[in-house]
Coordinates of C-alpha atoms and ligand atoms in Angstrom, one line a residue:
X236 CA -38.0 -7.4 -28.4
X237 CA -39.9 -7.8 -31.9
X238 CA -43.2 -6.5 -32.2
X239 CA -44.0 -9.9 -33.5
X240 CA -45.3 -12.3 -31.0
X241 CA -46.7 -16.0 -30.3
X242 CA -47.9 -15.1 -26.9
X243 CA -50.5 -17.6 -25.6
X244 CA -50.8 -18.9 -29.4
X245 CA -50.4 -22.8 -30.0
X246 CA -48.6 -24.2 -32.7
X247 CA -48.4 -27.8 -34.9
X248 CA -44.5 -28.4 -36.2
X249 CA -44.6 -31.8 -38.4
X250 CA -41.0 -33.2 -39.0
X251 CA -39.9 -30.7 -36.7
X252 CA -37.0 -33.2 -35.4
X253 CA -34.3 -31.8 -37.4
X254 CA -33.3 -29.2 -40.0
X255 CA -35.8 -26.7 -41.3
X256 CA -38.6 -28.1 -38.5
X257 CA -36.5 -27.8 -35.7
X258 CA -35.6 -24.4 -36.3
X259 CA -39.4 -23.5 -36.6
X260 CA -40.5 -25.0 -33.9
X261 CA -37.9 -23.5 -31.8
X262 CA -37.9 -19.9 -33.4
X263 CA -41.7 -20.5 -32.7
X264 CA -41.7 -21.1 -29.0
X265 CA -39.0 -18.2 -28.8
X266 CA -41.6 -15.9 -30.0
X267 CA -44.2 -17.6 -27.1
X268 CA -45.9 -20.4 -28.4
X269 CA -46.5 -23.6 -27.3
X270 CA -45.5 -26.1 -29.9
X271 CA -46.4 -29.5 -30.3
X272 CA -43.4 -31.4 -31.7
X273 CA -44.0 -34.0 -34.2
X274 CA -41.3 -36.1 -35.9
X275 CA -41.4 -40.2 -37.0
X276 CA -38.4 -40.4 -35.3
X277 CA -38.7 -40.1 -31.9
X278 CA -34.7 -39.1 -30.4
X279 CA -35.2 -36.0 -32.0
X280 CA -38.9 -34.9 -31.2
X281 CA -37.7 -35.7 -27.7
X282 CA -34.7 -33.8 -28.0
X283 CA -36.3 -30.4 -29.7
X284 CA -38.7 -30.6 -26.6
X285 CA -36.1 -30.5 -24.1
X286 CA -34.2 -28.2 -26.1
X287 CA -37.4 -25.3 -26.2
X288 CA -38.1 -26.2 -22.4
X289 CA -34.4 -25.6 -21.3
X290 CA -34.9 -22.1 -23.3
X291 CA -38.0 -21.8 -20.9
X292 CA -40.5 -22.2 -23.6
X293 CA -43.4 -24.7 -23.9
X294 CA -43.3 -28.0 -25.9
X295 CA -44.8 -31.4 -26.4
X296 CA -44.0 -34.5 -28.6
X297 CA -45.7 -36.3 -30.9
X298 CA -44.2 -39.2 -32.3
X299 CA -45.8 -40.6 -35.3
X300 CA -45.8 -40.7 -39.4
X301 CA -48.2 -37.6 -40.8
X302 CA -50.2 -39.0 -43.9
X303 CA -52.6 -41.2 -42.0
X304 CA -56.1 -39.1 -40.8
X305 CA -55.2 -40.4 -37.1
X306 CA -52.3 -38.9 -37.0
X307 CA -53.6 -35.6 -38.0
X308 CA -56.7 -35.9 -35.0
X309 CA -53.2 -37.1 -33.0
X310 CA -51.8 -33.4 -33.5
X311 CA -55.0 -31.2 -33.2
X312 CA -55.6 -33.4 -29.8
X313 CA -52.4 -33.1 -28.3
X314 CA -52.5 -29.2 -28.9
X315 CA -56.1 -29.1 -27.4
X316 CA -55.0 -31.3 -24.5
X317 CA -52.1 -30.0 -23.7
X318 CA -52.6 -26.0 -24.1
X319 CA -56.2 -25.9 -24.8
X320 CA -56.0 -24.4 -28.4
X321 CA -54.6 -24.0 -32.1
X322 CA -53.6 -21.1 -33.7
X323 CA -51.4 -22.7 -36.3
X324 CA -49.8 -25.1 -38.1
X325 CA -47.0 -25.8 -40.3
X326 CA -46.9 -29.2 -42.5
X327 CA -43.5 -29.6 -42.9
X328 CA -42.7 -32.9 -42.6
X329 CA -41.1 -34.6 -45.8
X330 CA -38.8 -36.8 -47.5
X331 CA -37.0 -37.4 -50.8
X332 CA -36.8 -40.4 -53.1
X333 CA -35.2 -39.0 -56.3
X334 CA -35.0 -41.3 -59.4
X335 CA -35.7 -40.2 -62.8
X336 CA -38.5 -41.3 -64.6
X337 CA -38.0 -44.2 -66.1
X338 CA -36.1 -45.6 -63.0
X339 CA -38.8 -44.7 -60.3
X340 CA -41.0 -47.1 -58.4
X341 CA -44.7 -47.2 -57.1
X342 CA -43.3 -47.1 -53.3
X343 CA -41.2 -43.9 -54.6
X344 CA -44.1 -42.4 -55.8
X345 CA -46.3 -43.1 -53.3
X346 CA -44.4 -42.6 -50.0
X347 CA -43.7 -38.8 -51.4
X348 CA -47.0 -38.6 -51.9
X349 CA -48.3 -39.4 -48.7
X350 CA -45.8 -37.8 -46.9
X351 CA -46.3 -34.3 -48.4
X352 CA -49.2 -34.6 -50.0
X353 CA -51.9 -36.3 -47.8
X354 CA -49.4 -35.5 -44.9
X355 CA -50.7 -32.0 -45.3
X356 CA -54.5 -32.7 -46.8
X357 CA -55.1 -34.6 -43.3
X358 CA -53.4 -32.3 -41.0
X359 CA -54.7 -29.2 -42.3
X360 CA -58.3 -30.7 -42.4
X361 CA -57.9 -31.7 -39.0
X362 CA -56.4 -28.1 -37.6
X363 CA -59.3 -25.9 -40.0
X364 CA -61.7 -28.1 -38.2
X365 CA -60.5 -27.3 -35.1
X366 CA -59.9 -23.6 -35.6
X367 CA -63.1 -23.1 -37.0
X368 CA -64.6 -24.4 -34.2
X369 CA -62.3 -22.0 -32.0
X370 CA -63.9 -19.6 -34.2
X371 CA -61.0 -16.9 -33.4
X372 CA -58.9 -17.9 -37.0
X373 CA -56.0 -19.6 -37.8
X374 CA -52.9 -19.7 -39.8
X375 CA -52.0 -22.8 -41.9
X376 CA -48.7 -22.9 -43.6
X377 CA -47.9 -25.6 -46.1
X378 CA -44.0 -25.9 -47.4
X379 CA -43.6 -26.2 -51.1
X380 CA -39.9 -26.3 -52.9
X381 CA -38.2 -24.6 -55.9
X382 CA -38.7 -28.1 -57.8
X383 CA -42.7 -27.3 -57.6
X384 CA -42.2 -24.3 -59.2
X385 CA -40.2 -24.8 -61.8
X386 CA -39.3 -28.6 -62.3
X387 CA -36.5 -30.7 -60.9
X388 CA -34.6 -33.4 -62.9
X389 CA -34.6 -36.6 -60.8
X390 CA -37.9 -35.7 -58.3
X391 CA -41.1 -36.4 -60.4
X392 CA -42.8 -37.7 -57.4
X393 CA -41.3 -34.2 -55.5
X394 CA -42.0 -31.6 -57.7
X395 CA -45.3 -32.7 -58.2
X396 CA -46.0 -33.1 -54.7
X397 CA -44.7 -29.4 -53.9
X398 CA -46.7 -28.2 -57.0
X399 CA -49.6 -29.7 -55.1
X400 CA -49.6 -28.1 -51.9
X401 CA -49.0 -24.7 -53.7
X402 CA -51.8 -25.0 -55.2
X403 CA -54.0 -26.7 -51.9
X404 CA -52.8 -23.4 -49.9
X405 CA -54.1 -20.9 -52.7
X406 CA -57.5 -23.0 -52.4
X407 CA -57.9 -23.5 -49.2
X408 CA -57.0 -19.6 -48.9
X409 CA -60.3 -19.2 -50.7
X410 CA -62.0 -22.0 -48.7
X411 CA -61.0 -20.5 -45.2
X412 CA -61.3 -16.5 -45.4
X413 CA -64.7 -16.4 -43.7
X414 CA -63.2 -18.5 -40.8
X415 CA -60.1 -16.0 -40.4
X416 CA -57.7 -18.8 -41.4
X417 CA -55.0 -17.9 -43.6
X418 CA -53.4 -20.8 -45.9
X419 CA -49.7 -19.6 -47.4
X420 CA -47.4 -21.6 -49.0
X421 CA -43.2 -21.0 -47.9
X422 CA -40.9 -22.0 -50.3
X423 CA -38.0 -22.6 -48.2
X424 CA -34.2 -23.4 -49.4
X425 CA -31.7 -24.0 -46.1
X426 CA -28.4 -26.2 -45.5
X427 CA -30.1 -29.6 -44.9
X428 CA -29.5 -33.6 -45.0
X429 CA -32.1 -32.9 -47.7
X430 CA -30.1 -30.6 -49.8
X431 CA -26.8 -32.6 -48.8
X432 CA -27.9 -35.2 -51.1
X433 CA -27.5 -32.2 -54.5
X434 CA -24.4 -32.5 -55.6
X435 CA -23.3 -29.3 -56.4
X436 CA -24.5 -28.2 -52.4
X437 CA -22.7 -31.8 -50.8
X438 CA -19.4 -30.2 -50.0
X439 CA -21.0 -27.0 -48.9
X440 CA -23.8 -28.7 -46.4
X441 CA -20.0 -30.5 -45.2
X442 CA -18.3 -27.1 -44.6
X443 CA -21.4 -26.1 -42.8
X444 CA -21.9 -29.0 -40.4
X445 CA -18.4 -28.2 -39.7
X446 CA -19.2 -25.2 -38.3
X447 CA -17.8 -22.7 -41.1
X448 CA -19.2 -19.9 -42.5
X449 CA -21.7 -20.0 -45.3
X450 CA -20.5 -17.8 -47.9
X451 CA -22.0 -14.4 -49.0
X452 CA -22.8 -15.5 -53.1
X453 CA -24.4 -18.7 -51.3
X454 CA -26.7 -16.9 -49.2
X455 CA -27.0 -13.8 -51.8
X456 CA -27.3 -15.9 -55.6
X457 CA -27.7 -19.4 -54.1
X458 CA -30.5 -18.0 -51.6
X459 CA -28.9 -20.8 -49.3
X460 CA -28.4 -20.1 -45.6
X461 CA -29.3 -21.9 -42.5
X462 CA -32.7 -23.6 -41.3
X463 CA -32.4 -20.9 -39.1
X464 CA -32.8 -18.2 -41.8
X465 CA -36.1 -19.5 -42.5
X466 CA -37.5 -19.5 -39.5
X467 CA -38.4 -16.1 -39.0
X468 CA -40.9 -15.9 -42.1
X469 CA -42.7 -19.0 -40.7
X470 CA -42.9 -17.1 -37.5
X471 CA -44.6 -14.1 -39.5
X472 CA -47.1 -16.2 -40.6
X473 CA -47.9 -18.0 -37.9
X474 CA -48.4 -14.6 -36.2
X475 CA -51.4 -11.8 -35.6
X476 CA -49.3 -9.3 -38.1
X477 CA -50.1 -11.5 -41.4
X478 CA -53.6 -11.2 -40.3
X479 CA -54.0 -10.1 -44.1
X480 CA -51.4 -12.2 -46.1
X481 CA -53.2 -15.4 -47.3
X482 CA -53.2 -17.5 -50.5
X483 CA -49.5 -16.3 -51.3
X484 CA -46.4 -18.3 -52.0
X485 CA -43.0 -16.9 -50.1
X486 CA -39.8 -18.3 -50.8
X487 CA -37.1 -17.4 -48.0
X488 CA -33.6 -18.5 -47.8
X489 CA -30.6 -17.5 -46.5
X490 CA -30.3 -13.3 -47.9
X491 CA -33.4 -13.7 -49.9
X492 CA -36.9 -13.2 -49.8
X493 CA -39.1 -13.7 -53.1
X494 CA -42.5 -13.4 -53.8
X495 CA -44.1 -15.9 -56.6
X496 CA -46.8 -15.1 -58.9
X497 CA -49.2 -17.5 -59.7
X498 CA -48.4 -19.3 -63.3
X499 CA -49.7 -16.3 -65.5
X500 CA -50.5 -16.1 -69.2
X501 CA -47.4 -14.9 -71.2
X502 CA -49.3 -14.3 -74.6
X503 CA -52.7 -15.0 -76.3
X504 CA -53.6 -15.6 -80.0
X505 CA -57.0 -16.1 -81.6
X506 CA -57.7 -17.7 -84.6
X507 CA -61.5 -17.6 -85.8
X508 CA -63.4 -20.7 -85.1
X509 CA -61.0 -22.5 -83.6
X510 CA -57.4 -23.9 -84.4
X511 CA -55.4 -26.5 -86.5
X512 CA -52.3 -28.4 -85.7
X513 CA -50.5 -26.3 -88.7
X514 CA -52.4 -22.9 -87.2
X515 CA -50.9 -23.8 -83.5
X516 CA -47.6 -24.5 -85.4
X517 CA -47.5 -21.2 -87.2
X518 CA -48.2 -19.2 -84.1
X519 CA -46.2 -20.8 -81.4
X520 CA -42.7 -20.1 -84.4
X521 CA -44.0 -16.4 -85.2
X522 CA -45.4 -15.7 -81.7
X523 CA -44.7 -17.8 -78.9
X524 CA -41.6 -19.1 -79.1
X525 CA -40.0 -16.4 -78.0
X526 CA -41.5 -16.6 -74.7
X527 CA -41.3 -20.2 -73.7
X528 CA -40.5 -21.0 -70.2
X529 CA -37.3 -22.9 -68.8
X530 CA -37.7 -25.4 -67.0
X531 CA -35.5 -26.2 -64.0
X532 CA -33.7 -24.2 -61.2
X533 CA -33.9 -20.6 -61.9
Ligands
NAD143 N1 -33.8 -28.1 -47.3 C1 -34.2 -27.4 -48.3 O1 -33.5 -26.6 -48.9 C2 -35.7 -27.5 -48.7 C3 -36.0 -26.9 -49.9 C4 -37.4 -26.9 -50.3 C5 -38.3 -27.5 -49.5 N2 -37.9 -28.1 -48.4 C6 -39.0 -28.8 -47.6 O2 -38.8 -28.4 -46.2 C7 -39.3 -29.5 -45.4 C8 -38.2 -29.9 -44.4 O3 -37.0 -30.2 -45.2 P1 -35.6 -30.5 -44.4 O4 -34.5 -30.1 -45.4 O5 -35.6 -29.9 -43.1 O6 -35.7 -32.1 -44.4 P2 -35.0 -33.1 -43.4 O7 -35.0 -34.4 -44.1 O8 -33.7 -32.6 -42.8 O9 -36.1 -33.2 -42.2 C9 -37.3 -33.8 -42.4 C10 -37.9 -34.2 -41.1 O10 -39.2 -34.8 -41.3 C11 -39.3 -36.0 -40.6 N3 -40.2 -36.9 -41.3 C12 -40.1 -37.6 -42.5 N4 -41.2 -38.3 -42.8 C13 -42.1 -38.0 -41.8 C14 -43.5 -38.3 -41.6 N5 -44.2 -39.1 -42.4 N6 -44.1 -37.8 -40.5 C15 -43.4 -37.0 -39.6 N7 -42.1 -36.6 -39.8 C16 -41.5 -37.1 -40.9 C17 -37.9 -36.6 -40.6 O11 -37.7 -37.6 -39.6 C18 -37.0 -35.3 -40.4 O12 -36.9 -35.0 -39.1 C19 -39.7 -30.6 -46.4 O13 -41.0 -30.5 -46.6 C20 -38.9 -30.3 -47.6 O14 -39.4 -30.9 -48.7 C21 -36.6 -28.1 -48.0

């Protein structure tokens, strides 16, 4: 029995149908939370419920596309309703529409945006109203992606998004202390229809479906495992023992747990009431160049 438990807490999974939400939302209610359930699709919500109450936990869905404000008060409501509080929530809900640059529409840009983006602006508004009013804390997790941190060819709309809501969970770290609600940011990478569609992880996510074994340098260098293996940092957070952790961004997958810094100065130069083009150009060949940054999976 861990020393780390949900008992009598109540818990917000968005997009918690399938992969990397599902497995929260059930690791969740293993550790004795009440989740609600939300996914657009509404087979699988349904399912995931029946799945935690057959385990003998508590669940309810809520069927309905995060980025509007009323499905945020939809979420925060049901929780209320239904178990008469909210201790946490995790915006995980998401989708892809890859296209580089040059090849990617308005609707691309903008469904990512408001999936992710305002998907968790409105529901973490609506659930740091709500637990401020509890006035007992709270824990808000927001889900960002290796393609926020470092850039990802093919996902402008993505990585910008997952940039984003690194960034929203550092400020709303500041914003919330005095409440008692934490704001982290998990940078998860799992076995998913999501990372199905990378080529190089295709015939992997295929061996995986099929019930194999996901090798050691996947899970060790690839930091690629099951939803499963994510679950048990969200749990953490969502928990009384990260009372103290807020404002950070954790990336979990498979073997690995990482810690990420915020983006940090590398080097500094002066130059005496201010700088040229050919001053910039002199320093960034004899003093930065040395240091600067690569973009793309690390
Ligand atoms: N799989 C990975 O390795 C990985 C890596 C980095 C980040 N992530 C992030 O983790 C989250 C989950 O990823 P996944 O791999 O489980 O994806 P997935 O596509 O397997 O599952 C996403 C779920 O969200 C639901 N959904 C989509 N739009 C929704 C909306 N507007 N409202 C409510 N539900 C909606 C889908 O129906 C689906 O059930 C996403 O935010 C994703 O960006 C995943």
């Amino acid at each position: 029995m861990s020393a780390v438990t949900l008992d009598g807490r109540v818990a917000i999974v968005t997009g918690a149908g399938r992969s990397l939400g599902r497995a929260y939302a059930i690791a969740l209610a293993a550790a004795g939370a009440a989740v609600v359930v939300n996914d657009v699709d509404a087979d699988s919500a349904n399912a995931v419920v029946a799945e935690i109450e057959e385990a003998g936990g508590r669940a309810t869905a809520v069927v309905a596309p995060v980025g509007p404000a009323e499905t945020a008060d939809a979420l925060v409501a049901a929780a209320i309703d239904s178990y008469g509080r909210l201790d946490a929530l995790i915006a995980n809900a998401g989708v892809l529409r890859d296209r580089v640059l040059w090849k990617m529409g308005d609707d691309d840009f903008d469904l990512v945006v408001d999936t992710h983006l305002r998907g968790s602006f409105t529901c973490g508004r609506a659930a740091a109203v709500a637990m401020k009013e509890q006035g007992e804390g709270g824990r808000i997790v927001l889900i960002g992606s290796p393609a926020g941190q470092f850039g990802s060819f093919g996902q402008t709309n993505y990585a910008a998004v997952k940039a984003g809501l690194v960034a929203m969970a550092r400020t709303w770290s500041l914003e919330l202390a005095r409440a008692g609600i934490t704001a982290n940011a998990v940078v998860p990478t799992a076995l998913s229809p999501m990372t199905a569609t990378i080529p190089a992880y295709t015939e992997l996510y295929e061996r995986f479906v099929a019930g194999e074994e996901i090798p050691h340098e996947f899970r060790h260098d690839h930091a690629l495992g099951s939803p499963e293996d994510v679950a048990p940092l969200i749990v953490w957070l969502a928990s009384e023992a990260s009372a103290d952790v807020t404002g950070q961004a954790i990336g979990i997958g498979g073997d690995r747990l990482t810690l990420y810094a915020h983006p940090t100065a590398l080097d500094t130069a002066y130059h005496d009431g201010g700088w040229t083009p050919d001053a910039i150009d002199e320093t960034w060949r004899a003093q930065f160049a040395d240091n600067a940054q690569i973009s793309g999976p690390q």
